[in-house]
Amino acid sequence: MSRVSQAEAQANRASAVVAASRLFRERGVPNVSVVDIMRSVGLTQGGFYKQFASKGALVDEAVRRGFVDMMRYLTDLQEGSDDRSTAWLALLDSYLSTEHRDDPGGGCPAAGFVGDLAKDPAHRDAYAAGVREMAAWIAPGDAGLAALATLVGGILLARATAGSAVSDEVLHAVRDTASRVAD
């Protein structure tokens, strides 16, 4: 059996974190096993324990990874827009879309992890830091937190009512109301 190089080990670890972040948001932390994560990236369960102390340690990394990816997306929106208002409206268009509603694994970590982390306080620090950073991108202070809470609540309601007219109505109503923040 050949040994894995340090570079390969780091790449495997990064792949596992990305996969875990997606799977946890998609199915929920309790519903994803170490075997599920490692199988999704073509590695063995034994390889997991060479990289991570526990599934809990991976949860923290997966939460942080989700927010790093989200902040990269927000930065790209900002850089691709003429002004802050245009970036905010672009975020609303993507965030409050049926595509985002139907893809929790690839979507917002604030929405994707909220249910599991509300039940498991062990991982709240990583989540709280991500929420604070994301809210600060939206707007300073309470306004950013309130706007983020509105977006997360809206996408969660839309997901919970997917397949009914209410889902699309929620997406439209939240987008219409939140777009006024840019005015």
Coordinates of N, CA, C and O in Angstrom, one line a residue:
M1 N 0.8 -1.2 0.0 CA 0.0 0.0 0.0 C 0.9 1.2 0.0 O 1.8 1.4 0.8
S2 N 0.6 2.2 -0.9 CA 1.5 3.3 -1.0 C 1.0 4.4 -0.1 O -0.1 4.6 0.2
R3 N 2.0 5.2 0.4 CA 1.7 6.3 1.3 C 1.3 7.5 0.5 O 1.7 7.7 -0.7
V4 N 0.5 8.3 1.1 CA 0.0 9.5 0.4 C 0.9 10.7 0.8 O 1.3 10.8 1.9
S5 N 1.2 11.5 -0.2 CA 2.1 12.6 0.0 C 1.4 13.6 0.9 O 0.2 13.6 1.0
Q6 N 2.2 14.5 1.4 CA 1.6 15.6 2.3 C 0.6 16.4 1.5 O -0.4 16.8 2.0
A7 N 1.0 16.7 0.2 CA 0.1 17.5 -0.6 C -1.2 16.8 -0.9 O -2.3 17.4 -0.9
E8 N -1.1 15.5 -1.2 CA -2.3 14.7 -1.4 C -3.1 14.6 -0.1 O -4.4 14.7 -0.2
A9 N -2.5 14.5 1.0 CA -3.3 14.5 2.3 C -4.0 15.8 2.5 O -5.2 15.8 2.9
Q10 N -3.3 16.9 2.2 CA -4.0 18.2 2.4 C -5.2 18.3 1.4 O -6.2 18.9 1.8
A11 N -5.0 17.9 0.2 CA -6.0 18.0 -0.8 C -7.2 17.1 -0.4 O -8.4 17.4 -0.5
N12 N -6.9 15.9 0.1 CA -8.0 15.0 0.6 C -8.7 15.6 1.8 O -10.0 15.5 1.8
R13 N -8.0 16.2 2.7 CA -8.7 16.9 3.8 C -9.6 18.0 3.3 O -10.7 18.1 3.8
A14 N -9.1 18.8 2.4 CA -9.9 19.9 1.9 C -11.1 19.4 1.2 O -12.2 19.9 1.3
S15 N -11.0 18.3 0.4 CA -12.1 17.7 -0.3 C -13.1 17.2 0.7 O -14.3 17.4 0.5
A16 N -12.7 16.6 1.8 CA -13.6 16.1 2.8 C -14.4 17.2 3.5 O -15.6 17.1 3.8
V17 N -13.7 18.3 3.8 CA -14.3 19.5 4.4 C -15.4 20.1 3.5 O -16.5 20.4 3.9
V18 N -15.1 20.2 2.2 CA -16.0 20.8 1.2 C -17.2 19.9 1.1 O -18.4 20.3 1.1
A19 N -17.0 18.6 1.0 CA -18.0 17.6 0.9 C -18.9 17.6 2.1 O -20.1 17.5 2.0
A20 N -18.3 17.6 3.3 CA -19.0 17.6 4.5 C -19.9 18.9 4.6 O -21.1 18.8 5.0
S21 N -19.4 20.0 4.3 CA -20.2 21.2 4.3 C -21.4 21.1 3.5 O -22.5 21.5 3.9
R22 N -21.2 20.6 2.3 CA -22.4 20.4 1.4 C -23.4 19.4 1.9 O -24.6 19.6 2.0
L23 N -22.9 18.2 2.3 CA -23.7 17.2 2.8 C -24.5 17.6 4.1 O -25.7 17.2 4.2
F24 N -23.8 18.2 5.0 CA -24.4 18.6 6.2 C -25.6 19.6 6.0 O -26.6 19.5 6.6
R25 N -25.4 20.5 5.0 CA -26.4 21.5 4.7 C -27.6 20.8 4.0 O -28.7 21.2 4.1
E26 N -27.2 19.9 3.2 CA -28.2 19.2 2.4 C -29.1 18.2 3.2 O -30.3 18.2 3.0
R27 N -28.5 17.4 4.0 CA -29.2 16.4 4.8 C -29.3 16.6 6.3 O -30.1 15.9 6.9
G28 N -28.5 17.5 6.8 CA -28.5 17.7 8.2 C -27.3 16.9 8.9 O -27.0 15.8 8.5
V29 N -26.7 17.5 9.8 CA -25.5 16.9 10.4 C -25.8 15.5 11.0 O -25.0 14.6 10.7
P30 N -26.8 15.3 11.7 CA -27.1 14.0 12.3 C -27.3 12.9 11.3 O -27.2 11.7 11.5
N31 N -27.7 13.3 10.1 CA -28.1 12.4 9.0 C -26.9 12.0 8.1 O -27.1 11.3 7.1
V32 N -25.7 12.5 8.4 CA -24.6 12.3 7.5 C -23.5 11.6 8.4 O -23.1 12.1 9.4
S33 N -23.1 10.5 7.9 CA -22.0 9.7 8.6 C -20.7 10.0 8.1 O -20.5 10.6 7.0
V34 N -19.7 9.7 8.8 CA -18.3 9.8 8.4 C -18.1 9.0 7.1 O -17.5 9.4 6.1
V35 N -18.7 7.8 7.0 CA -18.6 7.0 5.8 C -19.2 7.7 4.6 O -18.6 7.7 3.5
D36 N -20.4 8.4 4.8 CA -21.0 9.1 3.7 C -20.0 10.2 3.2 O -19.9 10.3 1.9
I37 N -19.4 10.9 4.1 CA -18.5 12.0 3.7 C -17.3 11.4 2.9 O -17.0 11.9 1.8
M38 N -16.7 10.4 3.5 CA -15.5 9.9 2.8 C -15.8 9.2 1.5 O -15.0 9.3 0.6
R39 N -16.9 8.5 1.5 CA -17.3 7.8 0.2 C -17.5 8.8 -0.9 O -17.2 8.6 -2.0
S40 N -18.1 10.0 -0.5 CA -18.4 11.0 -1.5 C -17.2 11.6 -2.2 O -17.3 12.2 -3.3
V41 N -16.0 11.5 -1.5 CA -14.8 12.0 -2.1 C -13.8 10.8 -2.4 O -12.7 11.1 -2.7
G42 N -14.3 9.6 -2.4 CA -13.6 8.5 -2.8 C -12.5 8.0 -1.9 O -11.5 7.5 -2.3
L43 N -12.7 8.3 -0.6 CA -11.7 7.9 0.5 C -12.3 6.9 1.4 O -13.6 6.7 1.5
T44 N -11.5 6.4 2.3 CA -12.0 5.4 3.3 C -12.3 6.0 4.6 O -11.7 7.1 4.9
Q45 N -13.0 5.4 5.4 CA -13.3 5.8 6.8 C -12.0 5.9 7.6 O -11.8 6.9 8.4
G46 N -11.1 5.0 7.4 CA -9.8 5.1 8.1 C -9.1 6.3 7.8 O -8.4 6.9 8.6
G47 N -9.2 6.8 6.5 CA -8.5 8.0 6.1 C -9.1 9.2 6.9 O -8.4 10.2 7.1
F48 N -10.3 9.2 7.3 CA -11.0 10.3 8.0 C -10.2 10.5 9.3 O -9.9 11.6 9.7
Y49 N -9.9 9.4 10.1 CA -9.4 9.6 11.4 C -7.9 9.9 11.3 O -7.3 10.3 12.4
K50 N -7.3 9.9 10.2 CA -5.9 10.4 10.0 C -5.9 11.9 9.8 O -4.9 12.6 10.1
Q51 N -7.1 12.4 9.4 CA -7.2 13.9 9.1 C -8.0 14.6 10.2 O -7.7 15.8 10.4
F52 N -8.9 14.0 10.9 CA -9.8 14.7 11.8 C -9.9 14.0 13.2 O -9.9 12.8 13.2
A53 N -10.0 14.7 14.2 CA -10.1 14.1 15.6 C -11.4 13.4 15.8 O -11.5 12.4 16.5
S54 N -12.5 14.0 15.1 CA -13.8 13.5 15.3 C -14.7 14.1 14.3 O -14.4 15.1 13.6
K55 N -15.9 13.6 14.2 CA -16.9 14.2 13.3 C -17.2 15.6 13.8 O -17.4 16.5 13.0
G56 N -17.3 15.8 15.1 CA -17.5 17.2 15.7 C -16.5 18.2 15.2 O -16.8 19.3 14.9
A57 N -15.2 17.8 15.2 CA -14.2 18.7 14.7 C -14.4 19.0 13.2 O -14.2 20.2 12.8
L58 N -14.9 18.1 12.4 CA -15.2 18.3 11.0 C -16.4 19.2 10.9 O -16.4 20.1 10.0
V59 N -17.4 19.1 11.8 CA -18.5 20.0 11.7 C -18.1 21.5 11.8 O -18.5 22.3 11.0
D60 N -17.2 21.8 12.8 CA -16.7 23.2 12.9 C -16.0 23.6 11.6 O -16.3 24.7 11.1
E61 N -15.2 22.8 11.1 CA -14.5 23.1 9.8 C -15.4 23.3 8.6 O -15.3 24.2 7.8
A62 N -16.4 22.4 8.6 CA -17.4 22.5 7.5 C -18.3 23.8 7.6 O -18.6 24.4 6.6
V63 N -18.6 24.2 8.8 CA -19.4 25.4 9.0 C -18.5 26.6 8.5 O -18.9 27.5 7.8
R64 N -17.3 26.6 9.0 CA -16.3 27.7 8.6 C -16.2 27.8 7.1 O -16.2 28.8 6.5
R65 N -16.0 26.6 6.5 CA -15.8 26.5 5.1 C -17.0 27.1 4.3 O -16.9 27.8 3.3
G66 N -18.2 26.7 4.8 CA -19.4 27.2 4.1 C -19.4 28.7 4.2 O -19.8 29.4 3.2
F67 N -19.1 29.3 5.3 CA -19.1 30.8 5.4 C -17.9 31.4 4.6 O -18.1 32.5 4.0
V68 N -16.8 30.8 4.5 CA -15.7 31.3 3.7 C -16.1 31.3 2.2 O -15.9 32.3 1.5
D69 N -16.8 30.3 1.8 CA -17.3 30.2 0.4 C -18.3 31.3 0.2 O -18.3 31.9 -0.9
M70 N -19.2 31.5 1.1 CA -20.2 32.5 1.0 C -19.6 33.9 0.9 O -20.0 34.7 0.1
M71 N -18.6 34.2 1.8 CA -18.0 35.5 1.8 C -17.3 35.7 0.5 O -17.2 36.8 0.0
R72 N -16.7 34.7 -0.1 CA -16.0 34.8 -1.4 C -17.1 35.2 -2.5 O -16.8 36.0 -3.3
Y73 N -18.2 34.5 -2.4 CA -19.3 34.8 -3.3 C -19.8 36.3 -3.2 O -19.9 37.0 -4.1
L74 N -19.9 36.7 -1.9 CA -20.4 38.1 -1.7 C -19.3 39.1 -2.2 O -19.6 40.2 -2.7
T75 N -18.0 38.8 -2.0 CA -17.0 39.7 -2.4 C -17.0 39.8 -4.0 O -16.8 40.8 -4.5
D76 N -17.2 38.6 -4.6 CA -17.3 38.6 -6.1 C -18.5 39.4 -6.5 O -18.4 40.2 -7.5
L77 N -19.6 39.3 -5.8 CA -20.8 40.2 -6.2 C -20.4 41.7 -6.1 O -20.8 42.4 -7.0
Q78 N -19.8 42.0 -5.0 CA -19.4 43.4 -4.8 C -18.4 43.9 -5.9 O -18.6 45.0 -6.4
E79 N -17.4 43.1 -6.2 CA -16.5 43.5 -7.2 C -17.1 43.6 -8.6 O -16.6 44.3 -9.5
G80 N -18.1 42.8 -8.9 CA -18.8 42.8 -10.2 C -19.9 43.8 -10.3 O -20.6 43.8 -11.3
S81 N -20.1 44.6 -9.3 CA -21.2 45.6 -9.3 C -20.7 47.0 -9.3 O -19.6 47.2 -8.8
D82 N -21.5 47.8 -9.8 CA -21.1 49.3 -9.9 C -21.1 49.9 -8.5 O -20.4 50.8 -8.2
D83 N -22.0 49.4 -7.7 CA -22.2 50.0 -6.3 C -22.7 49.0 -5.4 O -23.1 47.9 -5.7
R84 N -22.8 49.4 -4.1 CA -23.3 48.5 -3.0 C -24.8 48.1 -3.3 O -25.1 47.0 -3.0
S85 N -25.6 49.0 -3.7 CA -27.0 48.8 -4.0 C -27.1 47.7 -5.0 O -28.0 46.8 -4.9
T86 N -26.4 47.8 -6.1 CA -26.4 46.8 -7.2 C -26.0 45.4 -6.7 O -26.6 44.4 -7.0
A87 N -25.0 45.4 -5.8 CA -24.5 44.1 -5.3 C -25.6 43.5 -4.4 O -25.9 42.3 -4.4
W88 N -26.3 44.3 -3.6 CA -27.3 43.9 -2.7 C -28.5 43.3 -3.5 O -29.0 42.2 -3.2
L89 N -28.9 44.0 -4.6 CA -30.0 43.5 -5.4 C -29.6 42.2 -6.1 O -30.4 41.3 -6.3
A90 N -28.3 42.0 -6.5 CA -27.8 40.8 -7.1 C -27.9 39.7 -6.1 O -28.3 38.5 -6.5
L91 N -27.5 40.0 -4.9 CA -27.6 38.9 -3.8 C -29.1 38.5 -3.7 O -29.4 37.3 -3.6
L92 N -30.0 39.4 -3.6 CA -31.4 39.1 -3.4 C -31.9 38.2 -4.6 O -32.6 37.2 -4.3
D93 N -31.5 38.5 -5.8 CA -31.9 37.7 -6.9 C -31.4 36.3 -6.8 O -32.2 35.4 -7.1
S94 N -30.2 36.1 -6.4 CA -29.7 34.7 -6.3 C -30.2 34.0 -5.0 O -30.6 32.9 -5.1
Y95 N -30.2 34.8 -3.9 CA -30.6 34.2 -2.6 C -32.0 33.7 -2.6 O -32.4 32.7 -2.1
L96 N -32.9 34.6 -3.2 CA -34.3 34.3 -3.1 C -34.8 33.8 -4.4 O -35.9 34.1 -4.9
S97 N -34.0 32.8 -5.0 CA -34.4 32.2 -6.2 C -34.8 30.7 -5.9 O -34.6 30.2 -4.9
T98 N -35.6 30.2 -6.9 CA -36.0 28.8 -6.8 C -34.7 27.9 -6.8 O -34.7 26.8 -6.1
E99 N -33.7 28.3 -7.5 CA -32.5 27.5 -7.5 C -31.8 27.3 -6.1 O -31.4 26.2 -5.7
H100 N -31.7 28.5 -5.5 CA -31.2 28.4 -4.1 C -32.1 27.7 -3.2 O -31.7 26.9 -2.3
R101 N -33.4 27.9 -3.3 CA -34.4 27.2 -2.5 C -34.2 25.7 -2.6 O -34.3 24.9 -1.6
D102 N -34.0 25.2 -3.9 CA -34.0 23.8 -4.1 C -32.6 23.2 -4.0 O -32.4 22.0 -4.2
D103 N -31.6 23.9 -3.6 CA -30.2 23.4 -3.4 C -29.6 23.8 -2.1 O -28.7 24.6 -2.0
P104 N -30.2 23.3 -1.0 CA -29.6 23.7 0.3 C -28.2 23.3 0.5 O -27.4 24.0 1.2
G105 N -27.7 22.2 -0.1 CA -26.4 21.8 0.0 C -25.4 22.8 -0.6 O -24.3 22.9 -0.1
G106 N -25.8 23.4 -1.6 CA -24.9 24.4 -2.3 C -25.2 25.8 -1.9 O -24.7 26.8 -2.4
G107 N -26.2 26.0 -1.0 CA -26.7 27.3 -0.6 C -26.0 27.9 0.6 O -25.0 27.5 1.1
C108 N -26.7 28.9 1.1 CA -26.2 29.7 2.2 C -26.0 28.9 3.5 O -26.9 28.2 3.9
P109 N -24.8 29.0 4.1 CA -24.5 28.3 5.3 C -25.4 28.8 6.5 O -25.7 28.0 7.4
A110 N -25.7 30.0 6.5 CA -26.6 30.6 7.6 C -27.9 29.8 7.6 O -28.4 29.5 8.7
A111 N -28.5 29.6 6.5 CA -29.7 28.8 6.4 C -29.5 27.3 6.5 O -30.3 26.6 7.2
G112 N -28.4 26.8 5.9 CA -28.2 25.4 5.8 C -27.8 24.8 7.1 O -28.2 23.6 7.4
F113 N -27.2 25.5 8.0 CA -26.8 24.9 9.3 C -27.7 25.3 10.5 O -27.5 24.8 11.6
V114 N -28.6 26.2 10.2 CA -29.4 26.8 11.3 C -30.1 25.8 12.2 O -30.0 25.9 13.4
G115 N -30.8 24.9 11.6 CA -31.6 23.9 12.4 C -30.7 23.0 13.3 O -31.0 22.8 14.4
D116 N -29.6 22.5 12.7 CA -28.8 21.6 13.4 C -28.0 22.3 14.6 O -27.9 21.8 15.7
L117 N -27.5 23.5 14.3 CA -26.8 24.2 15.3 C -27.6 24.8 16.4 O -27.1 25.1 17.5
A118 N -28.9 25.0 16.1 CA -29.8 25.4 17.1 C -30.0 24.3 18.2 O -30.2 24.6 19.4
K119 N -29.8 23.1 17.7 CA -30.0 21.9 18.6 C -28.7 21.5 19.3 O -28.7 20.7 20.2
D120 N -27.6 21.9 18.7 CA -26.3 21.4 19.2 C -25.3 22.6 19.4 O -24.7 23.1 18.5
P121 N -25.3 23.1 20.6 CA -24.5 24.3 20.9 C -23.0 24.1 20.8 O -22.3 25.1 20.8
A122 N -22.5 22.9 20.6 CA -21.1 22.7 20.5 C -20.4 23.4 19.4 O -19.2 23.7 19.4
H123 N -21.2 23.7 18.3 CA -20.6 24.3 17.1 C -21.0 25.7 16.9 O -20.8 26.2 15.8
R124 N -21.6 26.3 17.8 CA -22.2 27.7 17.6 C -21.2 28.8 17.4 O -21.5 29.8 16.8
D125 N -20.0 28.6 18.0 CA -19.0 29.7 17.8 C -18.6 29.9 16.3 O -18.6 31.1 15.9
A126 N -18.4 28.8 15.6 CA -18.0 29.0 14.2 C -19.2 29.5 13.4 O -19.0 30.4 12.6
Y127 N -20.4 29.1 13.8 CA -21.6 29.6 13.1 C -21.8 31.1 13.4 O -22.1 31.9 12.5
A128 N -21.7 31.5 14.7 CA -21.9 32.9 15.0 C -20.9 33.8 14.3 O -21.3 34.9 13.9
A129 N -19.7 33.4 14.2 CA -18.7 34.2 13.6 C -19.0 34.4 12.1 O -18.9 35.5 11.5
G130 N -19.5 33.3 11.5 CA -19.9 33.4 10.1 C -21.1 34.3 9.9 O -21.2 35.1 8.9
V131 N -22.1 34.2 10.8 CA -23.3 35.0 10.7 C -22.9 36.5 10.8 O -23.4 37.4 10.1
R132 N -22.1 36.8 11.8 CA -21.6 38.2 12.0 C -20.9 38.7 10.8 O -21.2 39.9 10.4
E133 N -20.0 38.0 10.2 CA -19.3 38.4 9.0 C -20.3 38.7 7.8 O -20.2 39.7 7.1
M134 N -21.2 37.7 7.6 CA -22.1 37.8 6.5 C -23.0 39.0 6.7 O -23.3 39.8 5.8
A135 N -23.5 39.2 7.9 CA -24.4 40.4 8.2 C -23.7 41.7 8.0 O -24.2 42.6 7.5
A136 N -22.4 41.7 8.4 CA -21.6 43.0 8.3 C -21.4 43.3 6.8 O -21.4 44.5 6.4
W137 N -21.3 42.3 5.9 CA -21.3 42.6 4.5 C -22.6 43.3 4.0 O -22.5 44.2 3.2
I138 N -23.7 42.8 4.5 CA -25.0 43.3 4.1 C -25.1 44.8 4.6 O -25.5 45.6 3.7
A139 N -24.9 45.0 5.8 CA -25.0 46.4 6.4 C -24.4 46.4 7.8 O -24.4 45.4 8.4
P140 N -24.0 47.6 8.2 CA -23.4 47.6 9.6 C -24.5 47.4 10.7 O -25.7 47.8 10.5
G141 N -24.0 46.8 11.8 CA -24.8 46.7 13.0 C -26.1 45.9 12.9 O -26.2 44.9 12.2
D142 N -27.1 46.4 13.6 CA -28.4 45.7 13.6 C -29.1 45.6 12.3 O -29.8 44.6 12.0
A143 N -28.9 46.6 11.4 CA -29.5 46.5 10.1 C -29.0 45.3 9.3 O -29.8 44.6 8.6
G144 N -27.8 44.9 9.4 CA -27.2 43.8 8.7 C -27.8 42.5 9.3 O -28.1 41.5 8.6
L145 N -27.8 42.4 10.6 CA -28.4 41.2 11.3 C -29.8 41.0 10.9 O -30.3 39.9 10.7
A146 N -30.6 42.1 10.9 CA -32.0 42.0 10.6 C -32.2 41.6 9.2 O -33.1 40.8 8.9
A147 N -31.5 42.2 8.3 CA -31.6 41.8 6.9 C -31.2 40.3 6.6 O -31.9 39.6 5.9
L148 N -30.1 39.9 7.3 CA -29.8 38.5 7.1 C -30.8 37.6 7.7 O -31.2 36.5 7.1
A149 N -31.4 37.9 8.9 CA -32.4 37.1 9.5 C -33.6 37.0 8.6 O -34.3 36.0 8.5
T150 N -33.9 38.1 7.9 CA -35.1 38.1 6.9 C -34.8 37.2 5.8 O -35.7 36.4 5.4
L151 N -33.6 37.2 5.2 CA -33.2 36.3 4.1 C -33.3 34.9 4.5 O -33.9 34.0 3.8
V152 N -32.7 34.6 5.7 CA -32.6 33.2 6.1 C -34.0 32.7 6.4 O -34.4 31.6 6.0
G153 N -34.8 33.5 7.1 CA -36.2 33.1 7.4 C -37.0 32.9 6.1 O -37.7 31.9 6.0
G154 N -36.8 33.8 5.2 CA -37.5 33.7 3.9 C -37.2 32.4 3.2 O -38.0 31.7 2.7
I155 N -35.8 32.1 3.1 CA -35.5 30.9 2.3 C -35.9 29.6 3.1 O -36.3 28.6 2.4
L156 N -35.9 29.6 4.4 CA -36.3 28.5 5.1 C -37.8 28.3 5.0 O -38.3 27.1 4.8
L157 N -38.6 29.3 5.0 CA -40.1 29.2 4.7 C -40.3 28.7 3.3 O -41.2 27.9 3.1
A158 N -39.6 29.2 2.4 CA -39.8 28.8 1.0 C -39.4 27.3 0.8 O -40.1 26.6 0.1
R159 N -38.4 26.9 1.5 CA -38.0 25.5 1.4 C -39.1 24.6 2.1 O -39.4 23.5 1.6
A160 N -39.6 25.0 3.2 CA -40.6 24.3 3.9 C -41.9 24.2 3.2 O -42.7 23.2 3.4
T161 N -42.2 25.1 2.3 CA -43.4 25.1 1.5 C -43.2 24.8 0.0 O -44.1 25.0 -0.8
A162 N -42.0 24.4 -0.3 CA -41.7 24.1 -1.7 C -42.8 23.1 -2.3 O -43.2 22.2 -1.7
G163 N -43.2 23.4 -3.6 CA -44.2 22.6 -4.2 C -45.6 23.3 -4.1 O -46.5 22.8 -4.7
S164 N -45.7 24.3 -3.2 CA -47.0 25.0 -3.1 C -46.8 26.4 -3.6 O -45.6 26.9 -3.7
A165 N -47.9 27.1 -3.9 CA -47.8 28.5 -4.3 C -47.2 29.4 -3.2 O -46.6 30.4 -3.5
V166 N -47.4 29.0 -2.0 CA -46.8 29.8 -0.9 C -45.3 30.0 -1.0 O -44.8 31.1 -0.7
S167 N -44.6 29.0 -1.4 CA -43.2 29.1 -1.5 C -42.7 30.2 -2.4 O -41.9 31.0 -2.1
D168 N -43.3 30.3 -3.6 CA -42.9 31.3 -4.6 C -43.4 32.7 -4.0 O -42.7 33.7 -4.2
E169 N -44.5 32.7 -3.4 CA -45.0 34.0 -2.8 C -44.0 34.5 -1.7 O -43.8 35.7 -1.6
V170 N -43.5 33.6 -0.9 CA -42.5 34.0 0.1 C -41.3 34.5 -0.5 O -40.8 35.6 -0.1
L171 N -40.8 33.9 -1.5 CA -39.6 34.4 -2.2 C -39.8 35.8 -2.8 O -39.0 36.6 -2.6
H172 N -40.9 35.9 -3.4 CA -41.2 37.2 -4.0 C -41.4 38.3 -2.9 O -40.9 39.4 -3.1
A173 N -42.2 38.0 -1.9 CA -42.4 39.0 -0.8 C -41.2 39.4 -0.1 O -41.0 40.6 0.1
V174 N -40.3 38.5 0.2 CA -39.1 38.8 0.9 C -38.2 39.6 0.0 O -37.6 40.6 0.4
R175 N -38.1 39.2 -1.3 CA -37.2 40.0 -2.2 C -37.8 41.4 -2.4 O -37.0 42.4 -2.4
D176 N -39.1 41.6 -2.5 CA -39.7 42.9 -2.7 C -39.4 43.8 -1.5 O -39.0 44.9 -1.6
T177 N -39.6 43.2 -0.3 CA -39.4 44.0 0.9 C -37.9 44.3 1.1 O -37.5 45.4 1.4
A178 N -37.0 43.3 1.0 CA -35.6 43.4 1.2 C -35.0 44.4 0.2 O -34.0 45.0 0.5
S179 N -35.5 44.4 -1.0 CA -34.9 45.3 -2.0 C -35.0 46.8 -1.6 O -34.2 47.6 -2.1
R180 N -35.9 47.1 -0.7 CA -36.0 48.5 -0.3 C -34.8 48.9 0.6 O -34.6 50.1 0.8
V181 N -34.1 47.9 1.1 CA -32.9 48.3 1.9 C -31.9 49.0 1.1 O -31.2 49.8 1.5
A182 N -31.9 48.7 -0.2 CA -30.9 49.3 -1.2 C -31.3 50.7 -1.5 O -30.5 51.5 -2.0
D183 N -32.6 51.1 -1.3 CA -33.0 52.4 -1.7 C -32.4 53.5 -0.8 O -32.1 53.4 0.3

